[in-house]
Structure formats: structure tokens, C-alpha cells
Coordinates of C-alpha atoms in Angstrom, one line a residue:
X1485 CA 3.9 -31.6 -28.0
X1486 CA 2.7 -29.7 -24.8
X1487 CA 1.0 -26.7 -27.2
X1488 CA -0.5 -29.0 -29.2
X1489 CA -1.9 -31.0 -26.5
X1490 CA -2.9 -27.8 -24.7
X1491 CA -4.9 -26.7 -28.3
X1492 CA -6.7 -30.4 -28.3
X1493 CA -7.7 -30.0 -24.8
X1494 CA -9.1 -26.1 -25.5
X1495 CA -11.4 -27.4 -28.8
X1496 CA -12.6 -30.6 -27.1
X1497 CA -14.0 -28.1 -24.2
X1498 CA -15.2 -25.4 -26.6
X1499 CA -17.1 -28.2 -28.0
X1500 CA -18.8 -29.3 -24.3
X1501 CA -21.6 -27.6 -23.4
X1502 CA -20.6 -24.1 -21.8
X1503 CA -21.0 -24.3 -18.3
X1504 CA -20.5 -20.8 -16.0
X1505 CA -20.2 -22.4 -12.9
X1506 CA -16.3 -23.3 -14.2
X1507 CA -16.2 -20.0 -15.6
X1508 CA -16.5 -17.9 -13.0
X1509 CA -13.0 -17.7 -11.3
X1510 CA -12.6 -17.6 -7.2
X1511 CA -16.7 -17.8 -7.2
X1512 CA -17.0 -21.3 -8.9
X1513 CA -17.8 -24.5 -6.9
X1514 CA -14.7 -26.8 -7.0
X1515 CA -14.8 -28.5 -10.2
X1516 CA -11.4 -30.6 -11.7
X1517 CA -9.1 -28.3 -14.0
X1518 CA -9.1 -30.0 -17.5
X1519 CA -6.3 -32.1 -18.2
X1520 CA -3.7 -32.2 -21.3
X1521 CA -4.5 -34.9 -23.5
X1522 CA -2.2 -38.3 -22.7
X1523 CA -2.1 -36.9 -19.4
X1524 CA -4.8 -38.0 -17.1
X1525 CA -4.7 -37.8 -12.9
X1526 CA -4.1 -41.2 -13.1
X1527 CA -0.8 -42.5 -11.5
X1528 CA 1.3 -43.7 -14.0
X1529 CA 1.7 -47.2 -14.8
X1530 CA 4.4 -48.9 -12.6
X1531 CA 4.5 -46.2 -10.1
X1532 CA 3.1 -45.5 -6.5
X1533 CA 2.9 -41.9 -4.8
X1534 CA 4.2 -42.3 -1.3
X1535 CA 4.1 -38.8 -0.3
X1536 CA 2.1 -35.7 -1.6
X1537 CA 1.7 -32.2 -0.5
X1538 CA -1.6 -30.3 -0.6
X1539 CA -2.0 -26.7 -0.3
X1540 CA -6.1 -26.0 -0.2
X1541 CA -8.0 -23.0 -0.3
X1542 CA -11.2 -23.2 1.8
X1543 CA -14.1 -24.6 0.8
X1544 CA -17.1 -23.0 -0.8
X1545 CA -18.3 -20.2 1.5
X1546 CA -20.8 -17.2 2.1
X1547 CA -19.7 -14.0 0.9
X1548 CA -17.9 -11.5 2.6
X1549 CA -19.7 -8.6 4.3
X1550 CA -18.3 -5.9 1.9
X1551 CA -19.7 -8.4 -1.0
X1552 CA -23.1 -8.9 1.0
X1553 CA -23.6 -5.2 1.0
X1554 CA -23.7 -5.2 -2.9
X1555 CA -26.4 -8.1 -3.1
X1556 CA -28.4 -5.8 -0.5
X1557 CA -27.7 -3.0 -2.5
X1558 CA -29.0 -4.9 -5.6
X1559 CA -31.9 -6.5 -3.8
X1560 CA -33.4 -3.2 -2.2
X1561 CA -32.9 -1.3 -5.6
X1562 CA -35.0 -3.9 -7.4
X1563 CA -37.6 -4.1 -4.9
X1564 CA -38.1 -0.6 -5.0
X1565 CA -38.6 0.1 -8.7
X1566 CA -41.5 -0.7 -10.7
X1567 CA -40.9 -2.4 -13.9
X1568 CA -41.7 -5.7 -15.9
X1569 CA -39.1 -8.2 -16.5
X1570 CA -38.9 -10.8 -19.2
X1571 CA -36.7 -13.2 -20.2
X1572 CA -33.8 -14.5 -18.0
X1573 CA -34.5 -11.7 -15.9
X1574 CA -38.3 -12.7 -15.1
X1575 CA -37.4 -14.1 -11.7
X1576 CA -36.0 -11.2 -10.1
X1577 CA -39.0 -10.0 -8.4
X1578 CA -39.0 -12.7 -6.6
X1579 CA -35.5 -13.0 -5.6
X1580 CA -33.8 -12.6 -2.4
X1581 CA -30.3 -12.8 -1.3
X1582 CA -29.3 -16.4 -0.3
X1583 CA -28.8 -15.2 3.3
X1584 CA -31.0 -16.0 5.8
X1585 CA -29.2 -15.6 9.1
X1586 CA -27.1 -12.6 9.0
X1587 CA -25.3 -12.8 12.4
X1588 CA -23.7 -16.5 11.3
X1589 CA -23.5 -16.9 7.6
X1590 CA -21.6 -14.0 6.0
X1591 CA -17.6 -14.8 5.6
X1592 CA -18.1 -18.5 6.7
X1593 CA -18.0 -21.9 5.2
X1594 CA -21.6 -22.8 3.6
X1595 CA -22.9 -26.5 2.9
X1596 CA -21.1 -27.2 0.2
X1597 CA -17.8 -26.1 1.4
X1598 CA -18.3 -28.2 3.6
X1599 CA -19.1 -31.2 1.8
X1600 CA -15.9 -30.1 -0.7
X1601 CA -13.8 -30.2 2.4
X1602 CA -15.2 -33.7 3.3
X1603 CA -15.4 -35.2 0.0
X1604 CA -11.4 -34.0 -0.8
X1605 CA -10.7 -36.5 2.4
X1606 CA -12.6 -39.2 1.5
X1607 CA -11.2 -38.7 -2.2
X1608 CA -7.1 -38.8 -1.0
X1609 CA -8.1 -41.6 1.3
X1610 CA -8.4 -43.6 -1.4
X1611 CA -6.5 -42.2 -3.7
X1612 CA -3.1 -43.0 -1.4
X1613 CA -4.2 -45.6 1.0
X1614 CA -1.6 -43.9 3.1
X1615 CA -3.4 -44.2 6.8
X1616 CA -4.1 -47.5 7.8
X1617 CA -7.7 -48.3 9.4
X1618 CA -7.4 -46.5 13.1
X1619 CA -4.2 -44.3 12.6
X1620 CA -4.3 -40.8 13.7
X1621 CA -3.6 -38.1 11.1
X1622 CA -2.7 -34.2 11.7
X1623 CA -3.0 -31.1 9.1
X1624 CA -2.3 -27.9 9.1
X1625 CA -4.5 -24.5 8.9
X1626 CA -4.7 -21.1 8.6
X1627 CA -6.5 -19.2 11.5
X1628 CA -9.4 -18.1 10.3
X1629 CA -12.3 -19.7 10.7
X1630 CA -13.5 -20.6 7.2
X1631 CA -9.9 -22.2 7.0
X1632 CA -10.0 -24.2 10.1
X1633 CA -13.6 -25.5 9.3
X1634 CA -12.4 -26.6 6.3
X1635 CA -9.2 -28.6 7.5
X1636 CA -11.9 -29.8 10.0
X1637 CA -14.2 -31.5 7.5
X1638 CA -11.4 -32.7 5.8
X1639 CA -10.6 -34.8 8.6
X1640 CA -13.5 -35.9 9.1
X1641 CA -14.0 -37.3 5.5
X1642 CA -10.5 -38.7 5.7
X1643 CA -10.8 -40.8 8.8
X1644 CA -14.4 -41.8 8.0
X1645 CA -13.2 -45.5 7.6
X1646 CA -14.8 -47.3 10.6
X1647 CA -16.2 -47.3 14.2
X1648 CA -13.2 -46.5 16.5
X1649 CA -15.1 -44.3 19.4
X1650 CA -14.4 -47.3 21.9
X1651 CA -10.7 -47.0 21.8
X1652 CA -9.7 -43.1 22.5
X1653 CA -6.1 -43.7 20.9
X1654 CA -7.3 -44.9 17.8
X1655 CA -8.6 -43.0 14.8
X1656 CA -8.1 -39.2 16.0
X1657 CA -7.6 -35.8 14.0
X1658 CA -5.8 -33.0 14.5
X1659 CA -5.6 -29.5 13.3
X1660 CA -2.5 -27.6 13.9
X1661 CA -3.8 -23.6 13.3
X1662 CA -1.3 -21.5 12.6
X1663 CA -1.2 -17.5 12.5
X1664 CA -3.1 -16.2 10.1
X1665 CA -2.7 -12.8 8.4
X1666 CA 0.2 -11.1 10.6
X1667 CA 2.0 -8.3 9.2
X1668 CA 5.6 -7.5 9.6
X1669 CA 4.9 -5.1 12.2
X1670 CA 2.4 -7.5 14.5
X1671 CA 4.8 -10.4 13.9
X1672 CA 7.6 -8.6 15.3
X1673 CA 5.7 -7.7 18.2
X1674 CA 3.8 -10.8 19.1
X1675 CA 5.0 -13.7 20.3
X1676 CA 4.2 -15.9 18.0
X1677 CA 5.2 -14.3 14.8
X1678 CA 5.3 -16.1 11.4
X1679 CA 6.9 -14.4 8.5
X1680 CA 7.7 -17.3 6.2
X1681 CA 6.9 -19.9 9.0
X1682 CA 3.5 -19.7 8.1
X1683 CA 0.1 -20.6 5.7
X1684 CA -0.2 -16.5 5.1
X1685 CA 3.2 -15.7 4.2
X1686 CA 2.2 -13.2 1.9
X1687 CA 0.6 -10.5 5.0
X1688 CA 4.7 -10.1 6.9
X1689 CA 6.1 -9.1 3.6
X1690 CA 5.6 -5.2 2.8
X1691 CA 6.0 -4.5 -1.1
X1692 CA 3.8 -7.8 -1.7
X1693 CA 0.9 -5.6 -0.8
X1694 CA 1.1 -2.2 -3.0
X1695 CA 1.9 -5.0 -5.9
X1696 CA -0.9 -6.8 -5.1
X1697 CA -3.6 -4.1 -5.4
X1698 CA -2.5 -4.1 -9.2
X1699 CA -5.1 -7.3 -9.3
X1700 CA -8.0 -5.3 -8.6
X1701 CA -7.1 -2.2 -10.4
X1702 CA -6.2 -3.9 -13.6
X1703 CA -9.0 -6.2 -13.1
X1704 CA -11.5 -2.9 -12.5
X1705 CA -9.7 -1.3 -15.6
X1706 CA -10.4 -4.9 -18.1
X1707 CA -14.2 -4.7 -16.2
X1708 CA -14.4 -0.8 -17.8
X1709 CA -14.3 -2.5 -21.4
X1710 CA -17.3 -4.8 -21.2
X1711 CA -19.9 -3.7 -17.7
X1712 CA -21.7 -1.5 -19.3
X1713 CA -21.9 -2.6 -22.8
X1714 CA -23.8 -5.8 -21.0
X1715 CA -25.4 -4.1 -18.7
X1716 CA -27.2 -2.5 -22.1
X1717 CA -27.9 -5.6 -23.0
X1718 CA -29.1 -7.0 -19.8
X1719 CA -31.5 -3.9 -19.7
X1720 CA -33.5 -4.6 -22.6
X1721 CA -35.7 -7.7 -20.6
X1722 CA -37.0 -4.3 -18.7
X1723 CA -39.6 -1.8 -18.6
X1724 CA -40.4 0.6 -16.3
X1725 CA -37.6 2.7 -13.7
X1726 CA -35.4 -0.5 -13.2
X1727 CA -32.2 -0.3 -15.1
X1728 CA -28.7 -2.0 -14.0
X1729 CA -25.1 -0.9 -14.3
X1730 CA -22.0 -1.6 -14.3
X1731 CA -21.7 -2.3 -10.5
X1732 CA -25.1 -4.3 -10.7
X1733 CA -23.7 -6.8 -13.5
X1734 CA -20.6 -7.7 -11.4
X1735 CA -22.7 -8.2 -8.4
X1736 CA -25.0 -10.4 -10.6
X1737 CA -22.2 -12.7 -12.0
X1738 CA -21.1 -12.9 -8.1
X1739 CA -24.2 -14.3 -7.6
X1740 CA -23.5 -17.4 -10.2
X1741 CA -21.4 -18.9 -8.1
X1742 CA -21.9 -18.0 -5.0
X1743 CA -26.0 -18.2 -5.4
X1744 CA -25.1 -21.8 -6.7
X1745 CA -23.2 -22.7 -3.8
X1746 CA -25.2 -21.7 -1.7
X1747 CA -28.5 -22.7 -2.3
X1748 CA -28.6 -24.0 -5.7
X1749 CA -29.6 -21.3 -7.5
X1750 CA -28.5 -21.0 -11.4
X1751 CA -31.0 -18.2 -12.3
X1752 CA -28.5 -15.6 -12.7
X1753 CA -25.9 -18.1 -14.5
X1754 CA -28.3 -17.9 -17.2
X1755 CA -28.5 -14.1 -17.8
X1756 CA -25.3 -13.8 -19.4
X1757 CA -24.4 -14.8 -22.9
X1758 CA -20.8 -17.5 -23.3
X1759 CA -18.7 -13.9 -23.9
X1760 CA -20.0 -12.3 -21.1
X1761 CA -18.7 -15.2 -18.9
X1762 CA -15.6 -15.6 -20.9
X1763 CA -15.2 -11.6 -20.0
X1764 CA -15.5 -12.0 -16.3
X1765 CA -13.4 -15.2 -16.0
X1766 CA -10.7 -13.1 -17.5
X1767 CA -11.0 -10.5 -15.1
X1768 CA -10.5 -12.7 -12.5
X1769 CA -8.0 -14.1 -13.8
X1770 CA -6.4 -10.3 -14.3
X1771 CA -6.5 -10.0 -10.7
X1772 CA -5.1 -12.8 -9.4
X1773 CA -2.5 -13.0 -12.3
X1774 CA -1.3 -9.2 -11.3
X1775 CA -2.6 -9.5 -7.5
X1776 CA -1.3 -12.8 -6.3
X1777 CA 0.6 -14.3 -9.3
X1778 CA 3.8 -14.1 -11.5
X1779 CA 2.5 -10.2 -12.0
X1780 CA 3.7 -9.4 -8.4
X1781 CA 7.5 -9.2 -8.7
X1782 CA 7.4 -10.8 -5.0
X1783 CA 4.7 -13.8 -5.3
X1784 CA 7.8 -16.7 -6.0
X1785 CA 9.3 -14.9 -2.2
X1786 CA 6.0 -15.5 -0.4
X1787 CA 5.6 -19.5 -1.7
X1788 CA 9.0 -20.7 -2.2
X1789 CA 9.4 -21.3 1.7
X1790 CA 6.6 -23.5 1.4
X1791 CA 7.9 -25.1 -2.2
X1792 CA 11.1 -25.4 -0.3
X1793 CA 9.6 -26.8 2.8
X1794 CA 8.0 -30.1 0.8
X1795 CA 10.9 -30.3 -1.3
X1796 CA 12.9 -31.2 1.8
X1797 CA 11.0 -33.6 2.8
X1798 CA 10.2 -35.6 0.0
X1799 CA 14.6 -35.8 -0.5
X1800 CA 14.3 -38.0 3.2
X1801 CA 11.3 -39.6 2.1
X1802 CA 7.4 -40.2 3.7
X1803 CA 8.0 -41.2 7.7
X1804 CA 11.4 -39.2 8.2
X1805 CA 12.0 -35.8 9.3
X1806 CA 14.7 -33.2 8.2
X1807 CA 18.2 -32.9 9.5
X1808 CA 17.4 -31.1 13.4
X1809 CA 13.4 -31.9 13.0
X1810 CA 11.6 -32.8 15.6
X1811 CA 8.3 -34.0 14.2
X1812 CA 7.8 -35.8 11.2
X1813 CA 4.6 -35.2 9.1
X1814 CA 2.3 -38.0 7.7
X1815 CA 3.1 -39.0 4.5
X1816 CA 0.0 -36.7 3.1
X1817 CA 1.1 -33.4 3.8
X1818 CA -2.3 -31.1 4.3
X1819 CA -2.2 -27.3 4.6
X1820 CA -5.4 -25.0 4.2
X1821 CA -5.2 -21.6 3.7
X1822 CA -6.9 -18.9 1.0
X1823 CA -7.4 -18.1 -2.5
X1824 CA -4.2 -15.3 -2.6
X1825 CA -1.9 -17.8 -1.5
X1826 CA -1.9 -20.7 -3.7
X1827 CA -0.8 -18.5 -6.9
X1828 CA 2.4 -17.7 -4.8
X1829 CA 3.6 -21.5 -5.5
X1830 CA 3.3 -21.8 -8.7
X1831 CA 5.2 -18.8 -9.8
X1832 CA 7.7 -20.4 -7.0
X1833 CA 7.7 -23.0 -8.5
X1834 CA 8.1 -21.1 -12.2
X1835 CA 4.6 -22.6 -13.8
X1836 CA 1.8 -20.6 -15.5
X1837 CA 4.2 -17.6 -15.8
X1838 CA 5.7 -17.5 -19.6
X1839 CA 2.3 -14.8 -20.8
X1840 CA 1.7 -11.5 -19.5
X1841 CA -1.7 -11.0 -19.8
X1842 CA -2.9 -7.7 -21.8
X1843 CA -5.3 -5.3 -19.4
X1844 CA -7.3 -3.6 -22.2
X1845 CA -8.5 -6.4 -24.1
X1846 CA -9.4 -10.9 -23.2
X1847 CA -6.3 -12.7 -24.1
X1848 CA -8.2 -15.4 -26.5
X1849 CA -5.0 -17.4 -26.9
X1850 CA -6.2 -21.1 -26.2
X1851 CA -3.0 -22.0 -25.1
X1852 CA -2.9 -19.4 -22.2
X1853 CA -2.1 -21.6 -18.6
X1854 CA -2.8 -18.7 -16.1
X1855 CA -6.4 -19.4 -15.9
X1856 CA -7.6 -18.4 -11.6
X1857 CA -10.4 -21.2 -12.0
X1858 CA -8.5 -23.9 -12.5
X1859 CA -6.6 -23.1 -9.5
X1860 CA -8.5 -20.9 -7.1
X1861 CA -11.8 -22.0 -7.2
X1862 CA -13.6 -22.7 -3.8
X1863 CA -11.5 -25.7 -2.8
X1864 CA -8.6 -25.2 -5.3
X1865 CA -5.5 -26.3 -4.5
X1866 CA -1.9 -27.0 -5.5
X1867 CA -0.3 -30.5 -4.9
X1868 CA 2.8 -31.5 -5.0
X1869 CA 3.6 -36.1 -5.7
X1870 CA 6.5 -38.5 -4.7
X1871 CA 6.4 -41.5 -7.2
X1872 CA 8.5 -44.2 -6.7
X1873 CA 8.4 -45.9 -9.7
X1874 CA 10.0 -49.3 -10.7
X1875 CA 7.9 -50.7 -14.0
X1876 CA 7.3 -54.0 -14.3
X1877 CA 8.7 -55.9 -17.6
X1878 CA 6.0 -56.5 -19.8
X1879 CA 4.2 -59.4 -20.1
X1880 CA 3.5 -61.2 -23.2
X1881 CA 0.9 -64.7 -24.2
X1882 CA 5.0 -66.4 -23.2
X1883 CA 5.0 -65.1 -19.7
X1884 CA 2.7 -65.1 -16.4
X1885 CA 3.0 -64.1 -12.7
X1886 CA 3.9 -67.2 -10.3
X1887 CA 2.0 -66.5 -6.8
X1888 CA 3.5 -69.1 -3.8
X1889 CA 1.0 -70.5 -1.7
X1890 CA 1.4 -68.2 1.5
X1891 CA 3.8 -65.3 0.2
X1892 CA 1.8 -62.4 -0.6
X1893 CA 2.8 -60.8 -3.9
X1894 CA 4.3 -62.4 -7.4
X1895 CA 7.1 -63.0 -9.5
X1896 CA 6.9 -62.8 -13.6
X1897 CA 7.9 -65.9 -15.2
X1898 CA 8.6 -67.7 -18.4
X1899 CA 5.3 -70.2 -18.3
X1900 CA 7.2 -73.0 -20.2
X1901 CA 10.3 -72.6 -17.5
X1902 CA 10.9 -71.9 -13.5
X1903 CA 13.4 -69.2 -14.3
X1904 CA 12.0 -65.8 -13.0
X1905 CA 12.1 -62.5 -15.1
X1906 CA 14.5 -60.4 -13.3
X1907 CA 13.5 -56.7 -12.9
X1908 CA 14.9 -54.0 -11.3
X1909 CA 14.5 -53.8 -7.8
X1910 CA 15.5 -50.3 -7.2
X1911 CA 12.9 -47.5 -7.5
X1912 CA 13.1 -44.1 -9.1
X1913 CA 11.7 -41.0 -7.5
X1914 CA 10.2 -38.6 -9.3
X1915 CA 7.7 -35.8 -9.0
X1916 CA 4.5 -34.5 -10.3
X1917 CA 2.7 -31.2 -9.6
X1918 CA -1.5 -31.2 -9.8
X1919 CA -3.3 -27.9 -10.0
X1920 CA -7.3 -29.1 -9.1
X1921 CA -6.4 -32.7 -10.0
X1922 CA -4.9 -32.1 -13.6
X1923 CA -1.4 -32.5 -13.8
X1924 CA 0.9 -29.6 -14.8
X1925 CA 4.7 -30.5 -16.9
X1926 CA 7.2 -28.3 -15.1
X1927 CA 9.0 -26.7 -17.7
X1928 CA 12.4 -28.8 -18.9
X1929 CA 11.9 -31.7 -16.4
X1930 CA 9.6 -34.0 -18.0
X1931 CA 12.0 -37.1 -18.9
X1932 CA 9.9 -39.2 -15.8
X1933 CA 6.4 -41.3 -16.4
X1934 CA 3.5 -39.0 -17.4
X1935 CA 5.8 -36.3 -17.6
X1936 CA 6.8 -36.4 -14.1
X1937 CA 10.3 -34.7 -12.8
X1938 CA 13.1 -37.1 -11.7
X1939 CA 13.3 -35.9 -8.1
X1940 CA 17.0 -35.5 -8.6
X1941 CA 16.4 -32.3 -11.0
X1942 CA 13.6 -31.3 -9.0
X1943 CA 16.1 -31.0 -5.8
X1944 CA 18.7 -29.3 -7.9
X1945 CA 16.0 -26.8 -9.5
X1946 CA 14.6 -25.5 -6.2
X1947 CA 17.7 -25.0 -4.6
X1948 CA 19.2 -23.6 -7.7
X1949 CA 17.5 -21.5 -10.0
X1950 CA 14.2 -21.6 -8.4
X1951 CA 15.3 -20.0 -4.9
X1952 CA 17.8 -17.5 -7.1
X1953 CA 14.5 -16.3 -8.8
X1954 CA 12.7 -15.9 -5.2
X1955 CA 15.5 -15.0 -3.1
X1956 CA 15.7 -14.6 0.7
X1957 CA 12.6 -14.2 2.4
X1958 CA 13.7 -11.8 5.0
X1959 CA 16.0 -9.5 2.5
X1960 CA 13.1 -9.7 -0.3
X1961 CA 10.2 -9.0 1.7
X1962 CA 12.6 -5.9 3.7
X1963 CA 13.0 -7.4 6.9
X1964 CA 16.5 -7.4 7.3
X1965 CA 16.0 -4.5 10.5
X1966 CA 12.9 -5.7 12.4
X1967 CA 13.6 -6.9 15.5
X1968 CA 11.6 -8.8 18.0
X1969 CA 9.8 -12.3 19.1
X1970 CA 8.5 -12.3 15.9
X1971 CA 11.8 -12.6 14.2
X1972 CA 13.9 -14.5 17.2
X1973 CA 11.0 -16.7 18.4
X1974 CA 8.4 -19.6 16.7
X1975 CA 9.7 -19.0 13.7
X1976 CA 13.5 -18.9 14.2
X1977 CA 15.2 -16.9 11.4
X1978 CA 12.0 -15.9 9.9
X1979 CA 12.5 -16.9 6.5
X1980 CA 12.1 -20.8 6.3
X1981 CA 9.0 -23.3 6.7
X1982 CA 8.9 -25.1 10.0
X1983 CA 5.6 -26.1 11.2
X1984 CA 5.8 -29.3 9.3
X1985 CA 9.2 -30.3 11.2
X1986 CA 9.3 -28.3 14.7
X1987 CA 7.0 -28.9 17.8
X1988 CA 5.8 -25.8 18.9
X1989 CA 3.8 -23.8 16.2
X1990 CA -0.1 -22.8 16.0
X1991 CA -2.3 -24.2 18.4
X1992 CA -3.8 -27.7 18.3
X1993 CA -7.1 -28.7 17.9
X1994 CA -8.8 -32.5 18.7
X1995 CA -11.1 -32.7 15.7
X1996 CA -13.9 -35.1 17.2
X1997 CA -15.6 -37.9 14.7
X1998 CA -18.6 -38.5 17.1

């Protein structure tokens, strides 16, 4: 049923208008992943989440200084050749990098990331109606500062509800920023090392990294098969000494998204044919799928402490804290980190990994999941739902809901008698994974309500096969010898999650709504 669903949902968006902006991997806007048909974002009938999970990349942002260097580059080679340009290509004398204050802009949060971060809030606000008009709410970050300013404006959007500036203890947002990016070696030598206890578990564990460079080469090597043949193409809206290769058209396709994000600019969206796009989504997909994802042998090690972390809590349930805790989290669980680490979870958590995608060639298979931008676009994220579920008996033209004057709430009734309906009174748990909003089945536990897990199976399947198939953080990742505060200090044994249930990690930040 899942395959045929997922063949419905690829014709019904072959048939929508091709947009690039959702084709164009880690560089796209956030935009909602398609859903399976029959399987909406919707909460299921009869069901409530009371606690979810978020793990977020940052929002929309600048490029990176290495990356600014190419647009430079491609700026300063046009500008000094003489040519005429025609076509999709008649704009570019005229064009300048979207960059107008060096010093501030490259590697940070733009605009719209920050009205993605903002919007997100205001979105699970509603969605949950878990914080009640003047509670405080806390979430977690990464160090760097495109990460923090995005768990910032998330705040903000998510306690927009409301003038509480006249009561200090009402109302107030924090950001707990953890340590971002420390290698084994640093966290064993600093004093507040992280390994597993951390958003960027992926830097303190050695063989991820030589695996991980297998994104870009295999990426680079799919790039080989198509660059040049475009840039041919792409060439023939020119005359005179300009001509573009290779490494012009993947700056160029960059410059889609980010030139979009940035300043609104489609013009170089529309240089490139539906294949082309189709071509560079794929590589982008390539290197995330071999860099980051179930191609690394040891991406499930870096995001099962996480997975494992969540699962925890959601056995004791939204307002209580594990066994030894010492803080317990708000029911909406927000962590915000980068694009590299949110493929980790879901080959933790064994989804999007049953394809190995071929290097040489675009897998056209419509029913291939591992696709980067429905998961690691600007904003992307992986969520993780508690539903408590207890459906209602279904009504019928014999039967009504009787409300008592004064008692909030109803009871189903037969209308021609006083005799309630009973219904079961007991809620079942169960749990429902969202990659960007759509909903994902996990594989052999989808007996719940919208294909959810029974919470029950989910338990069992993290601390069972799922943890087998990741294994031990510190013996994994080779850290069974290092030595130091690192290891022995914040983050105890080095090989768990506990930010979200021990005082004392990262360093807290007041995030002010005046």
C-alpha cells in the first residue's frame, strides 16, 4: 500500500508545475515535504499529541565564505568579458552578488531565515497548544551563531501570544547553547566536552569524518556526468569571450536558492531546463545520502543518542523527567542544529535507508525516499509525536453529545434515552515521525492511527534492534582510550543524551521579546 501510495504522490507532483526552489537540496527555502496519499500532517481523528521532539536545521542563511568566493569568482569573470547575452541569460550584465555588507552577512542567518525560524514557533504554537498564555519555554541550540539565531527567532514567534513586559516572570525564553563542533581530541581536553551529549555529535566521533567526505566525492563524481554537457547548453545564449563551465553552472544553481532567499531573486532558477534541476537535486542528495546518511556506516552512532534521548522521555510522558533527572523539558522538545546532522536520525531510526543510490547515473525510481530536500532544506527538520489516542464511538442521526450546564466537556448519548454511551477511558500511546511536516511510516510499526507506532513497539525497537544496529557511542566512534574532562565531566560517560534531563550543560541565554 505504501509503494503505491508513494507512486500516486510522485505523478500528482510531476503533474504540478515544476518548481526549482524545492528542487534544489540544502539551498532550497523551507518548503513542506509532500505527503503520501491518505496521510496528511493532520493529527489523526481521536488523538492529541502531548509531546513532540524537533530537531531543526537553521534557517535560511547567507552563504558560506568558501561559497562567496565562487559567486565573486563568477561575478568578476562576467564583468570582465565582452559578450551579448540572450535569453535566460540576458540579465547577467547586470547582476551582482546578493551581498551587500561583506563584514556581517556571509555564514549568517538572512531575512528569511529568520522569518522561517519565527513562523516554525508561531506554527507549533498552534499546532500543540502546549504553553499556556505567559509560561516560560526553553530550547536547545548548537553554538554557532546561525544556530542560536535561529532557536532565537523561534522563540520569539512561539511566545508571540500577548503583552507580558509588565510582569518579568511571565512569558520568558531561553536558549540553552550547547558545544558545537568539538572533536574527540578538544572534547577530551576541554572542560566541557560533549561526545554524544550534544546537538553535533557527529564532530567527537573519528571514522564519521573520512566516511563522510564520500558525500562530496560521489556527489563531485555524479556532477562529472551532466556540468559540462549544460554548461554547452547554457553557452549557446552567448556571444563574444564569455563562456561558462562546469564550476560556473554549479555556482549558478547555488544561486537559485540562495539568490531567492536572499533577496528574491529567481533569474537564475530559470536558466536551467526540469532535467538540469532534477540532475543537481540528485547530487545533493548523493552527498548527503553517502556524507551524512545511511551511506556512512557510522551516521545511526551519531543520532541514536538523540533517538534514544526522546524515546526516554516520551515512555514517562510530557511534564516528568527520567529515572536520576534533574530537569524536565517542556512538553515540545526544540533542538537546532545543522544540515549534516539531521540525516543521522533517521538512519537511527532505520527510515529512508532500503536504496543505495547509484553514483554514475540519477536514480529515476519514483519511489526512492532518500530525497536531502525534503529533509534538509533551510529549516528542515525531523520530528518526532506522542499521541494519546482514545477515539470516540461514532455517532449516528440515533445519538448526540449531552453538555451539563456548568461542566465543561460532553458525554455521547442515546437522544431517545439518559443512558450514556460508554467509551473507553484509557488512552493509547503511539508515535509518529514527520520529516518537513509529512509524516514518514516506520517500517513494520504501522498498526496505530495514520500509520502511527504503538509506543509499546516503538520502546522495544530502539532499545532492541535499533541500538544493536548503532551500537555504543564511545566503542563505535573509537573512544574507548581517551581520557579527560571531556569524557569524565558535562557529559558523564560520553555516550548518552543529557542536556534535556541534567542541569548543567551549554550556557543559557535570556531571549528578550521587547
Amino acid at each position: 500500500m505504501i509503494a503505491r501510495s508513494a507512486l500516486a504522490i510522485f505523478l500528482a507532483v510531476s503533474a504540478a508545475a515544476f518548481n526549482p526552489l524545492k528542487h534544489s537540496g540544502n539551498a532550497s527555502p523551507y518548503f513542506n515535504a509532500p505527503t503520501l496519499p491518505g496521510l496528511g500532517p493532520e493529527t489523526p481523528d481521536g488523538c492529541v499529541v502531548d509531546q513532540a521532539a524537533y530537531f531543526v536545521r537553521h534557517g535560511s542563511r547567507y552563504p558560506e565564505p568558501g561559497s562567496f568566493t565562487g559567486w565573486q569568482d563568477l561575478f568578476w569573470k562576467i564583468q570582465n568579458a565582452t559578450f551579448t547575452a540572450s535569453g535566460p541569460l540576458a540579465f547577467i550584465p547586470d547582476w551582482v552578488p546578493p551581498v551587500d555588507n561583506i563584514d556581517h552577512e556571509p555564514l549568517f542567518l538572512s531575512s528569511t531565515g529568520s522569518q522561517e525560524a519565527f513562523d516554525l514557533g508561531v506554527e507549533l504554537r498552534k499546532r500543540y497548544a502546549f504553553t499556556a498564555g505567559g509560561e516560560n519555554f526553553t530550547a536547545w541550540s548548537a553554538g554557532e551563531q546561525r544556530v542560536v539565531d535561529t532557536a532565537t527567532y523561534f522563540v520569539r514567534g512561539y511566545l508571540s501570544a500577548g503583552n507580558y513586559l509588565s510582569d518579568p516572570s511571565l512569558n520568558r525564553g531561553h536558549v540553552i547553547v550547547l558545544p558545537d563542533s568539538l572533536t574527540a581530541d578538544q572534547a577530551a581536553n576541554s572542560t566541557n566536552g560533549s561526545f554524544a551529549d550534544s546537538l553535533t555529535p557527529s564532530a567527537s566521533c573519528p571514522p564519521y569524518t573520512p566516511f563522510s567526505n564520500n558525500g562530496s566525492s560521489t556527489s563531485n563524481t555524479f556532477r562529472g556526468t551532466y556540468q559540462n554537457q549544460t554548461a554547452a547548453r547554457v553557452n549557446t545564449f552567448l556571444r563574444g569571450n564569455l563562456s561558462f563551465d562546469d564550476t560556473d553552472i554549479g555556482v549558478m544553481q547555488d544561486l537559485c536558492g540562495f539568490g531567492f532567499e536572499v533577496s528574491g531573486d529567481r533569474r537564475f532558477c530559470e536558466i536551467f531546463t526540469d532535467e538540469e534541476w532534477l540532475d543537481y537535486e540528485y547530487a545533493d542528495d548523493l552527498n548527503y545520502y553517502y556524507g551524512a546518511g545511511p551511506g556512512n556506516p557510522f551516521s545511526a552512532v551519531t543520532g541514536f543518542p538523540w533517538i534514544k534521548a526522546v524515546t526516554d522521555l516520551f515512555e514517562v510522558g510530557p511534564n516528568n523527567t527520567v529515572p536520576n533527572g534533574t530537569i524536565t523539558p517542556p512538553p515540545l522538545i526544540m533542538g537546532f542544529s545543522h544540515d549534516n546532522n539531521v540525516p543521522p536520525l533517521m538512519s537511527a531510526l532505520g527510515l529512508w535507508n532500503d536504496t543505495v543510490l547509484p553514483i554514475t547515473h540519477r536514480d529515476t525510481n519514483p519511489l526512492r525516499e532518500f530525497r536531502s530536500g525534503h529533509l534538509v532544506a533551510f529549516r528542515g527538520y525531523l520530528a518526532l509525536e506522542r499521541l494519546s489516542c482514545t477515539p470516540p464511538p461514532p455517532l449516528s442521526k440515533d445519538t448526540g453529545v449531552f453538555h451539563q450546564a456548568g461542566v465543561l466537556g460532553g458525554v455521547v448519548v442515546k437522544l431517545n434515552t439518559t443512558t450514556p454511551i460508554t467509551k473507553s477511558t484509557t488512552p493509547k500511546l503511539y508515535i509518529r515521525v514527520r520529516a518537513d511536516n509529512a509524516p514518514v511510516p516506520i517500517p513494520k510499526c504501522t498498526s496505530g492511527p495514520g500509520q502511527t507506532c504503538p509506543l509499546d513497539e516503538f520502546v522495544n525497537m530502539v532499545n532492541g534492534p535499533l541500538a544493536k544496529a548503532a551500537g555504543d557511542f564511545i566503542e563505535v566512534c573509537e573512544l574507548t582510550n581517551v581520557t579527560g574532562p571531556g569524557v569524565n565531566g558535562i557529559s558523564g560517560d560520553g555516550n548518552t543524551v543529557k542536556f534535556l534531563t541534567t542541569k548543567g550543560d551549554g550556557t543559557e541565554l535570556l531571549v528578550g521579546l521587547n
